[in-house]
Amino acid sequence: MQRVSGQRREPLPLVQGSARRVALFGGAYSNWLAVEAVVADARARGADAIWFLGDVGGFGPHPDRSIEALRELSVEVIQGNYDDSVGHSRLDCACGYTDPRDNHFAQLSYDYTLANTSAQGRSWLAQMPSAARIQLGERVVHLCHGSPRRVNEFLWESTTPAGFISGLCRDWEAHTIVCTHTGLHWSRRLDDGRGLVNVGAVGRPANDGRREVWYALLEEVDGRLTETFVPVAYDWERLAREMAAEGLPPEFIETITTGWWTTCLEILPARERHRGRF
Amino acid sequence: MATTQGEEGPTTERLMLPMLYLDTLWVQVTGTVCNIACKHCFISCGPKVERHRMMSAPDVIQALDDGVSAGLRSIWFTGGEPFLHPEILALIDAALQRAPLGILSNGVLIDEPMAQALGERFASAPYNLELRISLDGCTPEDNDRVRGRGVFAAAVAGIERLASHGLEPVVAVSLLDDADAASADQASFVQLLREHGVSRPRVKWIPPFRIGRERSRRGGRAYRSWERLTAGDLLEPEAPLRLQCGTSRCVTSEGVFACPILINEPGFRLGSQLSEAIRDHPVDHEACHTCWVEAFSCSV
Ligand code: SF4
Ligand code: SF4
Ligand SMILES: [Fe+2]
C-alpha cells in the first residue's frame, strides 16, 4: 500500500547566491516597458539581486522586446508555463483556464505571442530553469512560478490556507516560498515567520483600478524576513498604442488603460473577483 | 482455503490510483439526509435516508483538523443538504478559520437570515466562501420534473437572497440525457442568473453519474459494460491529477471514502480515519468512467 508523505517528488535545486535585498517580479506578459521600469525601480531601491519568476510573453505586444529586456538587464530568471509553451512551440499556454471565454482570449494572445517570438527567443525561453533557491541571510527562499509542486497551480490569497503554506515550506525545505502566475500580489506569514509571497505580475495592473504594476522586495527587517509590495508607474499610454498597432484585442488594451481586468476572470475565486469591476 | 500472507490471486487485483496528496476534503455534514429527494440523485438522498447519518459538530471539527494535519487546501460541505444541519453556521465558521470553504446546496433552505449570515462571512472570513446551488433546468418544468414540485421557485429565491448579500452562487447543472435544449445551454442559465441579481454568473456542469436513483430513472440509463476505466488510461502521467480522487477524500459519519460520489460503495470506504485513507485506492467502479472521460471534479 502506497502512503503519501509530503508532496515533493523532485529533488531540490541547489541554493545559489546570497543576497540582502531581493527584488522579485513575474508575469511580464510582453509588457516590456513595465519590465524596464520595474528593474530600474528595483536598482534605485538598492536591490542586490533581481529575479523574474516566469511568463515573459502573452497579452502585450512584441514578445521579443521583453526577452531582450530581461537578458540585457541581466535579470535572473525561472520558467513559467507560458515560457515552456512558447519555448517548445506547444499548442497552447497551459495556463490552466477552464472557461471557454478565458480560453478564447488566452488562445488569441498565445497565437500572437508564438508567431512573434524569434527562434532565438524561443530557445532562450526553453532553457530557463523551473525553480531556484536563494539564500537571504540565514534563510532559504524557494522561487517558483505557480506553486512549488505545479507550474500552473494558482495560489490566490483567499484560497491558500496557512496550514497548506506550512506544508509547502516543510516539504520544500524553505523559510519563504515566492511565486507568481495569478497576476495578483499578496503574502501570508505564519506565526513562526515562515510564509508565502505571491509577487503578482508586472504585465498588467492588479485589477484594482490603478494603472501601476507591482513587484516585491524581500529583505530582513528586525530579524524577520519581510516583503514589501511596490507599485511602479510606466508608460502605459505607449504600451496601449503598441497593442492597438499590433491588432491586439480592445479588451486587453482596456485593462492597461483602466487598471481593471476584462478577461481571464473566471479563474478568480469569488472573493478576489468581487473586488474587481467585472 | 488457506493462503500464504501477501499472496494475491489474479482475480483480486483491482485497478488502483495512487494518491498524490490531500488537496480537497469533502465533509458529508448531513450524510444522506436531504429535504428533497431528486429523481436523479446519484447518492439516493432524501428526508428519511440515514444510510449516512448527520455528523455531529465535534466529528466534523475532528475531520477538519485531520484534514489540516494532512495539508489540505480546501474544504467542501455536502450532503444531503448541508443547511439541514442544526449547527451549520458554527461548522461554516470552523471551516473558514482553517481553509476556503465551498458548500453544495439545493438552495431551498437559504432564508433571509441565513443569506445575511453567509454574506457577512463572505466579506470578512479569512478565506473564500463559495456557494453552489443545484438547478437542473432553467424553467420550473424542466427543473422540477427531477427535483420536485416547487423546488425551482425555492432555489431561485435562495439564489436571489444570496446575491442580494454579495455572494454570487455558482449554479450546478446536471447534464441529463432527457433535458430540454435550453437546460443544456450556458446562455439560458446566465440570463436566468442575471435576472435574479447575480452579476457574474457562473455555471458548473455535472456529467451524468448513472448510479443511485439516476441508474433506474425513466429517461436516464445504466452504464454500459464497456464504460470502465482501463489500466491503459492510468498510464497517462497526469492521471492522478485528472481524477479528483488523486487529491481528495470524503468523510462521512460512516468513515472515509475515496470521493463524494461513491459513498454508498463499501469497496470505496478506505478507513475510519482520514490518516488511513490517504493512500492508493481502486478506480474500477463504473462511475469512474464518467470522471475520466469528462475530466470531472466535484470541486472547482
Ligand atoms: S441531488 Fe442533492 S438536493 Fe437532490 S436529493 Fe440528492 S442531495 Fe438532495
Ligand atoms: S467515481 Fe471518480 S472520484 Fe470517485 S473513485 Fe471513481 S474516479 Fe475517483
Ligand atoms: Fe503563468
Coordinates of C-alpha atoms and ligand atoms in Angstrom, one line a residue:
Chain A
M1 CA 0.0 0.0 0.0
Q2 CA 1.4 3.3 -1.1
R3 CA 1.2 6.1 1.5
V4 CA 1.8 9.7 0.9
S5 CA 4.4 11.5 3.0
G6 CA 4.8 15.1 1.9
Q7 CA 4.1 16.4 -1.6
R8 CA 7.5 16.8 -3.1
R9 CA 8.5 14.3 -5.8
E10 CA 11.6 16.1 -7.3
P11 CA 15.0 16.8 -5.8
L12 CA 15.5 20.4 -4.7
P13 CA 17.8 22.7 -6.8
L14 CA 21.0 23.8 -5.1
V15 CA 20.9 27.0 -3.1
Q16 CA 22.6 29.7 -5.0
G17 CA 23.9 33.2 -4.2
S18 CA 23.4 35.1 -1.1
A19 CA 21.6 38.5 -1.1
R20 CA 20.4 41.1 1.3
R21 CA 17.6 42.8 -0.6
V22 CA 16.0 40.8 -3.4
A23 CA 13.6 42.2 -6.0
L24 CA 11.1 39.6 -7.3
F25 CA 8.7 40.0 -10.1
G26 CA 6.7 37.8 -12.5
G27 CA 4.2 37.8 -15.3
A28 CA 5.7 40.2 -17.9
Y29 CA 3.1 39.3 -20.5
S30 CA 5.1 41.1 -23.1
N31 CA 4.8 44.4 -21.2
W32 CA 8.5 45.3 -22.0
L33 CA 8.0 48.9 -20.9
A34 CA 6.9 47.7 -17.4
V35 CA 9.9 45.2 -17.2
E36 CA 12.3 48.1 -17.8
A37 CA 10.6 50.4 -15.3
V38 CA 10.5 47.7 -12.6
V39 CA 14.1 46.7 -13.0
A40 CA 15.1 50.4 -12.8
D41 CA 13.0 50.9 -9.7
A42 CA 14.5 47.9 -8.0
R43 CA 18.0 49.0 -8.7
A44 CA 17.2 52.5 -7.4
R45 CA 16.0 50.9 -4.2
G46 CA 19.2 49.1 -3.7
A47 CA 18.2 45.6 -4.6
D48 CA 21.3 43.4 -4.8
A49 CA 19.6 40.6 -6.7
I50 CA 16.7 40.7 -9.2
W51 CA 14.7 37.6 -10.1
F52 CA 12.0 37.2 -12.7
L53 CA 9.6 34.3 -11.9
G54 CA 8.4 33.5 -15.4
D55 CA 5.8 34.1 -18.1
V56 CA 7.6 36.5 -20.4
G57 CA 5.0 36.5 -23.1
G58 CA 1.3 36.8 -23.6
F59 CA -1.2 39.7 -23.6
G60 CA 1.1 42.5 -24.8
P61 CA 3.0 43.4 -28.0
H62 CA 6.4 42.4 -29.4
P63 CA 7.3 39.4 -27.2
D64 CA 11.0 39.6 -28.2
R65 CA 11.3 43.0 -26.6
S66 CA 10.6 41.6 -23.1
I67 CA 13.0 38.7 -23.7
E68 CA 15.7 41.2 -24.8
A69 CA 15.0 43.5 -21.8
L70 CA 15.4 40.6 -19.3
R71 CA 18.6 39.5 -20.9
E72 CA 20.2 42.9 -21.4
L73 CA 19.3 43.9 -17.8
S74 CA 20.9 40.6 -16.5
V75 CA 17.8 39.6 -14.6
E76 CA 17.9 36.1 -13.1
V77 CA 15.0 34.1 -14.4
I78 CA 13.0 31.0 -13.8
Q79 CA 10.5 29.5 -16.2
G80 CA 6.7 30.0 -16.3
N81 CA 4.1 27.8 -18.1
Y82 CA 4.0 30.4 -20.9
D83 CA 7.7 30.2 -21.4
D84 CA 7.7 26.4 -21.5
S85 CA 4.8 26.5 -24.1
V86 CA 6.4 29.2 -26.3
G87 CA 9.8 27.8 -25.9
H88 CA 8.7 24.4 -27.1
S89 CA 6.1 25.8 -29.6
R90 CA 3.3 23.9 -27.9
L91 CA -0.3 24.3 -28.9
D92 CA -1.5 26.5 -26.0
C93 CA -0.2 28.4 -23.0
A94 CA -1.2 25.7 -20.4
C95 CA -2.4 28.5 -18.1
G96 CA -5.0 26.2 -16.6
Y97 CA -8.2 28.1 -17.6
T98 CA -11.4 26.1 -17.7
D99 CA -13.9 28.6 -19.0
P100 CA -14.5 29.0 -22.8
R101 CA -14.3 32.8 -22.7
D102 CA -11.0 32.7 -20.8
N103 CA -9.7 30.1 -23.2
H104 CA -10.7 32.2 -26.2
F105 CA -8.7 35.2 -25.1
A106 CA -5.8 33.1 -23.8
Q107 CA -5.5 31.4 -27.2
L108 CA -5.6 34.8 -29.1
S109 CA -2.7 36.1 -27.1
Y110 CA -0.8 32.8 -27.2
D111 CA -1.1 32.5 -31.0
Y112 CA 0.1 36.1 -31.4
T113 CA 3.0 35.6 -29.0
L114 CA 4.1 32.3 -30.6
A115 CA 4.0 33.8 -34.1
N116 CA 6.0 36.8 -33.0
T117 CA 8.8 35.2 -30.9
S118 CA 12.0 34.6 -32.7
A119 CA 13.7 31.2 -32.9
Q120 CA 16.5 32.6 -30.7
G121 CA 14.0 33.9 -28.2
R122 CA 12.2 30.5 -28.1
S123 CA 15.4 28.6 -27.4
W124 CA 16.2 31.0 -24.5
L125 CA 12.7 30.5 -23.1
A126 CA 13.1 26.7 -23.4
Q127 CA 16.2 26.6 -21.3
M128 CA 15.0 28.6 -18.3
P129 CA 15.3 26.6 -15.0
S130 CA 11.9 25.7 -13.5
A131 CA 12.8 26.7 -9.9
A132 CA 15.6 28.2 -7.9
R133 CA 16.7 28.6 -4.3
I134 CA 18.4 31.6 -2.9
Q135 CA 19.9 32.5 0.5
L136 CA 18.8 35.6 2.3
G137 CA 20.9 35.9 5.5
E138 CA 20.4 32.6 7.3
R139 CA 17.3 31.6 5.4
V140 CA 16.5 29.7 2.3
V141 CA 13.9 31.1 -0.1
H142 CA 12.3 28.8 -2.8
L143 CA 11.4 30.5 -6.0
C144 CA 8.8 29.0 -8.4
H145 CA 6.2 30.0 -10.9
G146 CA 2.8 28.7 -9.9
S147 CA 3.5 26.7 -6.8
P148 CA 6.4 24.5 -5.8
R149 CA 4.5 21.5 -6.9
R150 CA 3.0 22.6 -10.2
V151 CA 4.0 25.3 -12.7
N152 CA 0.4 26.2 -13.4
E153 CA -1.2 26.0 -10.0
F154 CA -3.0 29.2 -8.9
L155 CA -2.1 30.4 -5.4
W156 CA -4.7 33.1 -4.6
E157 CA -4.9 34.8 -1.3
S158 CA -8.4 33.7 -0.4
T159 CA -7.8 30.0 -1.4
T160 CA -4.3 29.3 0.1
P161 CA -4.7 28.5 3.7
A162 CA -1.9 28.9 6.3
G163 CA -1.8 25.1 7.0
F164 CA -1.1 24.4 3.4
I165 CA 1.6 27.0 3.2
S166 CA 3.2 25.4 6.3
G167 CA 3.3 22.1 4.5
L168 CA 4.8 23.6 1.4
C169 CA 7.6 25.3 3.4
R170 CA 8.3 22.0 5.2
D171 CA 8.3 19.8 2.1
W172 CA 10.4 22.3 0.0
E173 CA 12.7 23.0 3.0
A174 CA 12.3 26.7 2.7
H175 CA 11.6 29.6 5.0
T176 CA 9.7 31.5 2.4
I177 CA 8.2 30.4 -0.9
V178 CA 7.9 33.0 -3.7
C179 CA 5.6 32.5 -6.7
T180 CA 3.6 34.4 -9.3
H181 CA 1.2 33.1 -12.1
T182 CA -2.1 34.6 -10.7
G183 CA -1.4 38.2 -11.5
L184 CA -2.4 39.4 -8.0
H185 CA 0.1 40.1 -5.3
W186 CA -0.4 39.0 -1.7
S187 CA 1.5 37.3 1.1
R188 CA 0.8 35.3 4.2
R189 CA 3.1 34.8 7.1
L190 CA 2.8 32.1 9.7
D191 CA 3.2 32.7 13.4
D192 CA 6.8 31.4 13.2
G193 CA 7.7 33.8 10.4
R194 CA 7.7 31.4 7.5
G195 CA 5.4 32.1 4.7
L196 CA 4.5 32.5 1.1
V197 CA 4.8 35.6 -1.2
N198 CA 2.9 35.9 -4.5
V199 CA 4.6 38.7 -6.3
G200 CA 1.7 39.3 -8.7
A201 CA 2.5 40.4 -12.3
V202 CA 4.1 43.4 -13.9
G203 CA 2.4 42.7 -17.3
R204 CA -0.9 44.1 -16.3
P205 CA -2.4 46.0 -13.4
A206 CA -3.7 44.2 -10.3
N207 CA -7.4 44.6 -11.1
D208 CA -7.6 47.5 -8.6
G209 CA -8.4 50.4 -10.9
R210 CA -4.8 51.7 -10.8
R211 CA -2.5 51.6 -13.8
E212 CA 0.7 50.8 -11.9
V213 CA 2.0 47.3 -11.8
W214 CA 3.5 45.6 -8.8
Y215 CA 6.6 43.7 -7.7
A216 CA 8.1 42.7 -4.3
L217 CA 11.2 43.4 -2.3
L218 CA 12.3 40.8 0.2
E219 CA 14.7 41.6 2.9
E220 CA 15.4 41.1 6.6
V221 CA 13.8 43.7 8.8
D222 CA 14.4 43.5 12.6
G223 CA 15.4 39.9 12.3
R224 CA 12.3 38.9 10.2
L225 CA 12.2 38.2 6.5
T226 CA 9.8 40.8 5.3
E227 CA 8.2 41.5 1.9
T228 CA 7.2 44.9 0.6
F229 CA 5.0 45.3 -2.5
V230 CA 6.0 48.2 -4.7
P231 CA 3.7 49.9 -7.3
V232 CA 5.6 51.1 -10.4
A233 CA 4.3 53.6 -12.9
Y234 CA 5.4 53.1 -16.5
D235 CA 4.5 54.4 -20.0
W236 CA 1.1 52.7 -20.2
E237 CA 0.0 55.0 -23.0
R238 CA 2.8 53.9 -25.2
L239 CA 2.0 50.2 -24.4
A240 CA -1.6 50.8 -25.3
R241 CA -0.6 52.4 -28.6
E242 CA 1.7 49.5 -29.5
M243 CA -1.0 46.9 -28.6
A244 CA -3.5 48.7 -30.9
A245 CA -1.0 48.9 -33.7
E246 CA -0.4 45.1 -33.4
G247 CA -4.1 44.5 -33.6
L248 CA -4.4 43.0 -30.1
P249 CA -8.0 42.8 -28.6
P250 CA -9.5 46.1 -27.3
E251 CA -10.4 44.1 -24.1
F252 CA -6.7 43.8 -23.3
I253 CA -6.0 47.4 -24.0
E254 CA -8.8 48.4 -21.7
T255 CA -7.2 46.6 -18.8
I256 CA -4.0 48.6 -19.4
T257 CA -5.7 51.9 -19.6
T258 CA -8.2 51.4 -16.7
G259 CA -6.5 49.0 -14.3
W260 CA -9.5 46.6 -14.3
W261 CA -9.3 43.0 -15.7
T262 CA -11.7 42.4 -18.5
T263 CA -10.6 38.8 -19.5
C264 CA -9.5 35.7 -17.7
L265 CA -11.9 36.5 -14.9
E266 CA -13.4 33.1 -14.5
I267 CA -10.4 31.7 -12.8
L268 CA -10.6 34.2 -9.9
P269 CA -12.1 32.9 -6.6
A270 CA -15.3 34.7 -5.8
R271 CA -13.6 36.8 -3.1
E272 CA -10.9 38.2 -5.5
R273 CA -13.4 38.6 -8.3
H274 CA -15.7 40.6 -6.1
R275 CA -13.1 43.3 -5.6
G276 CA -12.8 43.9 -9.4
R277 CA -15.1 45.8 -11.7
F278 CA -16.1 42.8 -13.9
Chain B
M1 CA -8.9 -22.2 1.5
A2 CA -5.8 -21.1 3.3
T3 CA -3.5 -18.7 1.5
T4 CA 0.0 -17.5 2.4
Q5 CA 0.3 -14.0 3.6
G6 CA 0.7 -11.5 0.7
E7 CA -0.5 -13.9 -1.9
E8 CA -2.9 -12.4 -4.3
G9 CA -4.9 -14.3 -7.0
P10 CA -5.2 -12.5 -10.3
T11 CA -9.0 -12.1 -9.8
T12 CA -8.5 -10.0 -6.7
E13 CA -6.2 -7.5 -8.4
R14 CA -8.1 -4.2 -8.8
L15 CA -7.3 -1.1 -10.9
M16 CA -5.6 1.3 -8.4
L17 CA -4.9 5.0 -8.5
P18 CA -2.0 6.5 -6.4
M19 CA -3.0 9.4 -4.2
L20 CA -0.8 12.4 -4.8
Y21 CA -1.7 14.5 -1.7
L22 CA -4.8 15.7 0.0
D23 CA -6.0 19.0 -1.5
T24 CA -9.7 18.8 -1.1
L25 CA -11.6 17.5 1.9
W26 CA -15.2 16.7 1.4
V27 CA -17.4 16.5 4.5
Q28 CA -20.8 14.9 4.2
V29 CA -22.1 17.1 7.1
T30 CA -25.7 15.9 6.8
G31 CA -24.9 12.4 5.4
T32 CA -27.6 11.2 3.0
V33 CA -30.3 13.3 4.7
C34 CA -31.9 15.8 2.4
N35 CA -35.0 17.9 2.5
I36 CA -35.9 16.8 -1.0
A37 CA -35.5 13.5 -3.0
C38 CA -34.4 14.2 -6.6
K39 CA -35.2 11.5 -9.1
H40 CA -31.6 11.6 -10.4
C41 CA -29.7 11.8 -7.1
F42 CA -26.7 9.6 -7.6
I43 CA -26.3 9.0 -3.9
S44 CA -30.0 8.5 -3.4
C45 CA -30.6 11.0 -0.6
G46 CA -33.9 12.0 0.9
P47 CA -35.7 13.1 4.1
K48 CA -35.6 9.7 5.7
V49 CA -32.4 8.3 4.2
E50 CA -29.9 7.7 7.0
R51 CA -27.5 5.3 5.4
H52 CA -25.0 8.0 6.3
R53 CA -26.3 9.9 9.4
M54 CA -25.9 13.5 10.0
M55 CA -22.4 14.1 11.5
S56 CA -22.1 15.6 15.0
A57 CA -20.3 19.0 15.2
P58 CA -17.4 17.6 17.1
D59 CA -17.0 14.9 14.4
V60 CA -17.0 17.5 11.7
I61 CA -14.4 19.5 13.5
Q62 CA -12.2 16.4 14.0
A63 CA -12.4 15.8 10.3
L64 CA -11.4 19.4 9.6
D65 CA -8.4 19.1 11.9
D66 CA -7.3 15.8 10.4
G67 CA -7.5 17.4 7.0
V68 CA -5.4 20.4 8.1
S69 CA -2.8 18.0 9.5
A70 CA -2.8 16.2 6.1
G71 CA -2.1 19.6 4.4
L72 CA -5.5 20.3 2.8
R73 CA -6.1 23.4 0.5
S74 CA -9.9 23.5 0.6
I75 CA -13.0 22.1 2.3
W76 CA -16.3 21.3 0.8
F77 CA -19.5 20.7 2.7
T78 CA -22.1 18.5 1.1
G79 CA -24.8 16.0 2.0
G80 CA -27.7 15.5 1.6
E81 CA -28.5 19.1 2.2
P82 CA -25.9 20.9 4.5
F83 CA -28.4 23.6 5.6
L84 CA -30.4 20.9 7.4
H85 CA -27.6 20.7 9.9
P86 CA -28.7 22.5 13.1
E87 CA -25.2 23.8 13.7
I88 CA -24.4 24.7 10.2
L89 CA -23.2 28.3 10.9
A90 CA -20.8 27.1 13.6
L91 CA -19.4 24.5 11.2
I92 CA -19.0 27.0 8.5
D93 CA -17.1 29.3 10.8
A94 CA -14.9 26.4 11.9
A95 CA -14.1 25.5 8.3
L96 CA -13.4 29.1 7.3
Q97 CA -10.9 29.5 10.2
R98 CA -8.9 26.8 8.6
A99 CA -9.3 26.9 4.8
P100 CA -11.5 28.1 1.9
L101 CA -14.9 26.5 2.0
G102 CA -17.4 25.5 -0.6
I103 CA -21.0 24.4 0.1
L104 CA -23.1 22.3 -2.2
S105 CA -26.8 23.0 -1.6
N106 CA -30.2 22.8 -3.2
G107 CA -30.8 26.4 -2.1
V108 CA -34.3 25.7 -0.7
L109 CA -33.4 26.4 2.9
I110 CA -31.5 29.6 2.4
D111 CA -33.8 32.1 4.0
E112 CA -33.1 35.8 4.6
P113 CA -31.2 35.4 8.0
M114 CA -29.1 32.6 6.5
A115 CA -28.2 34.6 3.4
Q116 CA -27.3 37.6 5.5
A117 CA -25.1 35.4 7.8
L118 CA -23.4 33.9 4.7
G119 CA -22.8 37.3 3.2
E120 CA -21.1 38.5 6.3
R121 CA -18.8 35.6 6.2
F122 CA -18.0 36.0 2.6
A123 CA -17.0 39.6 3.2
S124 CA -14.9 39.0 6.3
A125 CA -13.7 35.4 6.8
P126 CA -10.0 34.7 6.4
Y127 CA -10.7 32.6 3.3
N128 CA -13.0 32.3 0.3
L129 CA -16.6 31.1 0.7
E130 CA -18.2 29.6 -2.3
L131 CA -21.8 28.6 -2.6
R132 CA -23.0 26.2 -5.2
I133 CA -26.7 25.8 -5.8
S134 CA -28.1 22.9 -7.9
L135 CA -30.6 23.8 -10.6
D136 CA -31.2 21.1 -13.3
G137 CA -33.3 23.2 -15.6
C138 CA -33.8 26.9 -16.3
T139 CA -37.5 26.6 -16.2
P140 CA -39.7 25.3 -13.3
E141 CA -41.0 22.5 -15.6
D142 CA -37.6 21.2 -16.6
N143 CA -36.1 21.5 -13.1
D144 CA -39.0 20.3 -11.0
R145 CA -39.6 17.1 -13.1
V146 CA -36.4 15.8 -11.4
R147 CA -36.0 17.9 -8.3
G148 CA -39.6 18.0 -7.2
R149 CA -42.6 20.4 -7.4
G150 CA -41.8 23.9 -6.2
V151 CA -38.1 23.4 -5.9
F152 CA -37.2 25.7 -8.8
A153 CA -39.0 28.7 -7.3
A154 CA -37.5 28.0 -3.8
A155 CA -34.0 27.5 -5.2
V156 CA -34.1 30.7 -7.3
A157 CA -35.4 32.6 -4.3
G158 CA -32.4 31.3 -2.4
I159 CA -30.0 32.4 -5.2
E160 CA -31.6 35.8 -5.2
R161 CA -31.2 36.2 -1.4
L162 CA -27.5 35.2 -1.6
A163 CA -26.9 37.7 -4.5
S164 CA -28.5 40.5 -2.5
H165 CA -25.9 39.8 0.2
G166 CA -23.0 40.0 -2.1
L167 CA -22.5 36.3 -2.6
E168 CA -22.7 35.1 -6.1
P169 CA -23.5 31.5 -6.1
V170 CA -22.4 29.1 -8.9
V171 CA -25.2 27.2 -10.4
A172 CA -24.6 23.4 -10.7
V173 CA -26.5 21.8 -13.5
S174 CA -26.7 18.1 -14.1
L175 CA -26.5 17.1 -17.7
L176 CA -29.4 14.8 -18.1
D177 CA -30.0 12.6 -21.1
D178 CA -33.5 13.8 -21.5
A179 CA -33.2 17.5 -20.6
D180 CA -34.7 20.1 -22.9
A181 CA -32.3 22.0 -25.1
A182 CA -32.3 25.3 -23.2
S183 CA -31.4 23.4 -20.0
A184 CA -28.1 22.3 -21.5
D185 CA -27.3 25.8 -22.7
Q186 CA -25.0 28.1 -20.8
A187 CA -26.6 31.2 -22.1
S188 CA -30.0 30.3 -20.7
F189 CA -28.6 29.9 -17.2
V190 CA -26.5 33.0 -17.5
Q191 CA -29.6 35.0 -18.4
L192 CA -31.6 33.4 -15.6
L193 CA -28.9 34.3 -13.0
R194 CA -28.7 37.9 -14.2
E195 CA -32.4 38.2 -13.9
H196 CA -32.1 37.2 -10.3
G197 CA -29.4 39.6 -9.3
V198 CA -26.2 37.6 -10.0
S199 CA -23.9 40.0 -11.8
R200 CA -21.1 37.5 -12.5
P201 CA -23.0 34.3 -13.5
R202 CA -21.1 31.0 -13.3
V203 CA -22.3 27.6 -14.3
K204 CA -20.8 24.2 -13.2
W205 CA -21.9 21.3 -15.4
I206 CA -22.2 17.9 -13.7
P207 CA -21.9 15.0 -16.1
P208 CA -24.4 12.1 -15.6
F209 CA -23.3 9.6 -12.9
R210 CA -25.5 6.7 -13.8
I211 CA -25.7 5.3 -10.3
G212 CA -28.1 5.6 -7.3
R213 CA -31.5 6.8 -8.4
E214 CA -30.3 8.0 -11.8
R215 CA -29.5 4.5 -12.8
S216 CA -33.1 3.5 -12.9
R217 CA -34.8 6.8 -13.6
R218 CA -37.1 6.9 -16.6
G219 CA -35.1 9.0 -19.1
G220 CA -31.8 8.0 -17.6
R221 CA -29.9 4.8 -18.1
A222 CA -27.4 2.4 -16.5
Y223 CA -23.7 2.3 -17.5
R224 CA -22.9 0.1 -20.5
S225 CA -20.5 -2.7 -19.9
W226 CA -17.6 -1.1 -21.8
E227 CA -17.9 2.1 -19.8
R228 CA -15.0 1.4 -17.5
L229 CA -11.5 2.9 -16.8
T230 CA -8.7 0.7 -18.1
A231 CA -5.2 0.2 -16.9
G232 CA -4.0 1.9 -20.1
D233 CA -5.8 5.1 -19.2
L234 CA -4.0 5.3 -15.9
L235 CA -0.6 5.1 -17.6
E236 CA -1.1 8.8 -18.5
P237 CA 1.3 10.6 -16.2
E238 CA -1.3 13.2 -15.3
A239 CA -3.9 10.6 -14.3
P240 CA -3.9 11.3 -10.5
L241 CA -4.5 15.0 -11.3
R242 CA -7.2 14.3 -13.9
L243 CA -9.2 12.2 -11.3
Q244 CA -10.2 14.2 -8.3
C245 CA -9.7 11.2 -6.0
G246 CA -6.0 11.5 -6.7
T247 CA -6.1 14.7 -4.5
S248 CA -9.2 14.4 -2.4
R249 CA -11.1 12.4 0.2
C250 CA -14.7 12.4 1.6
V251 CA -15.5 12.0 5.3
T252 CA -19.0 10.8 6.3
S253 CA -20.4 9.6 9.6
E254 CA -19.7 6.1 8.3
G255 CA -16.0 6.5 7.5
V256 CA -13.7 8.0 4.9
F257 CA -14.4 7.3 1.2
A258 CA -12.4 7.8 -2.0
C259 CA -14.8 10.5 -3.2
P260 CA -18.2 12.0 -2.6
I261 CA -19.7 10.1 -5.5
L262 CA -19.1 6.5 -4.2
I263 CA -20.1 6.8 -0.5
N264 CA -22.6 4.0 -1.0
E265 CA -20.0 1.6 -2.2
P266 CA -18.4 -0.4 0.7
G267 CA -15.4 -1.1 -1.6
F268 CA -14.6 2.6 -1.7
R269 CA -14.5 3.1 2.1
L270 CA -10.8 3.5 2.8
G271 CA -10.9 3.6 6.6
S272 CA -12.4 5.1 9.7
Q273 CA -9.8 7.8 10.0
L274 CA -8.5 10.2 7.4
S275 CA -4.9 9.2 8.0
E276 CA -5.7 5.6 7.0
A277 CA -7.4 6.8 3.8
I278 CA -4.6 8.9 2.4
R279 CA -3.2 6.1 0.1
D280 CA -3.9 4.5 -3.2
H281 CA -7.4 3.3 -3.9
P282 CA -9.4 1.4 -6.5
V283 CA -10.9 3.3 -9.5
D284 CA -12.7 0.3 -11.1
H285 CA -16.3 1.5 -10.5
E286 CA -18.4 2.2 -13.5
A287 CA -18.8 5.8 -12.2
C288 CA -15.1 6.3 -12.5
H289 CA -15.6 6.2 -16.3
T290 CA -17.6 9.4 -16.1
C291 CA -14.9 11.1 -14.1
W292 CA -12.2 10.0 -16.5
V293 CA -13.9 10.9 -19.8
E294 CA -15.2 14.2 -18.5
A295 CA -12.0 15.0 -16.6
F296 CA -14.6 15.9 -13.9
S297 CA -14.0 17.2 -10.5
C298 CA -16.8 17.9 -8.0
S299 CA -14.8 20.9 -6.7
V300 CA -13.5 24.0 -8.6
Ligands
SF4_1 S1 -29.4 15.7 -5.7 FE1 -28.8 17.0 -4.0 S2 -30.7 18.0 -3.5 FE2 -31.3 16.3 -4.7 S3 -31.8 14.7 -3.3 FE3 -29.6 14.4 -3.9 S4 -28.5 15.5 -2.3 FE4 -30.7 16.2 -2.2
SF4_2 S1 -16.0 8.0 -9.1 FE1 -14.5 9.4 -9.8 S2 -13.7 10.4 -8.0 FE2 -14.8 8.6 -7.3 S3 -13.2 7.0 -7.2 FE3 -14.1 6.9 -9.2 S4 -12.7 8.2 -10.4 FE4 -12.4 8.7 -8.3
FE3 FE 1.8 31.5 -15.5

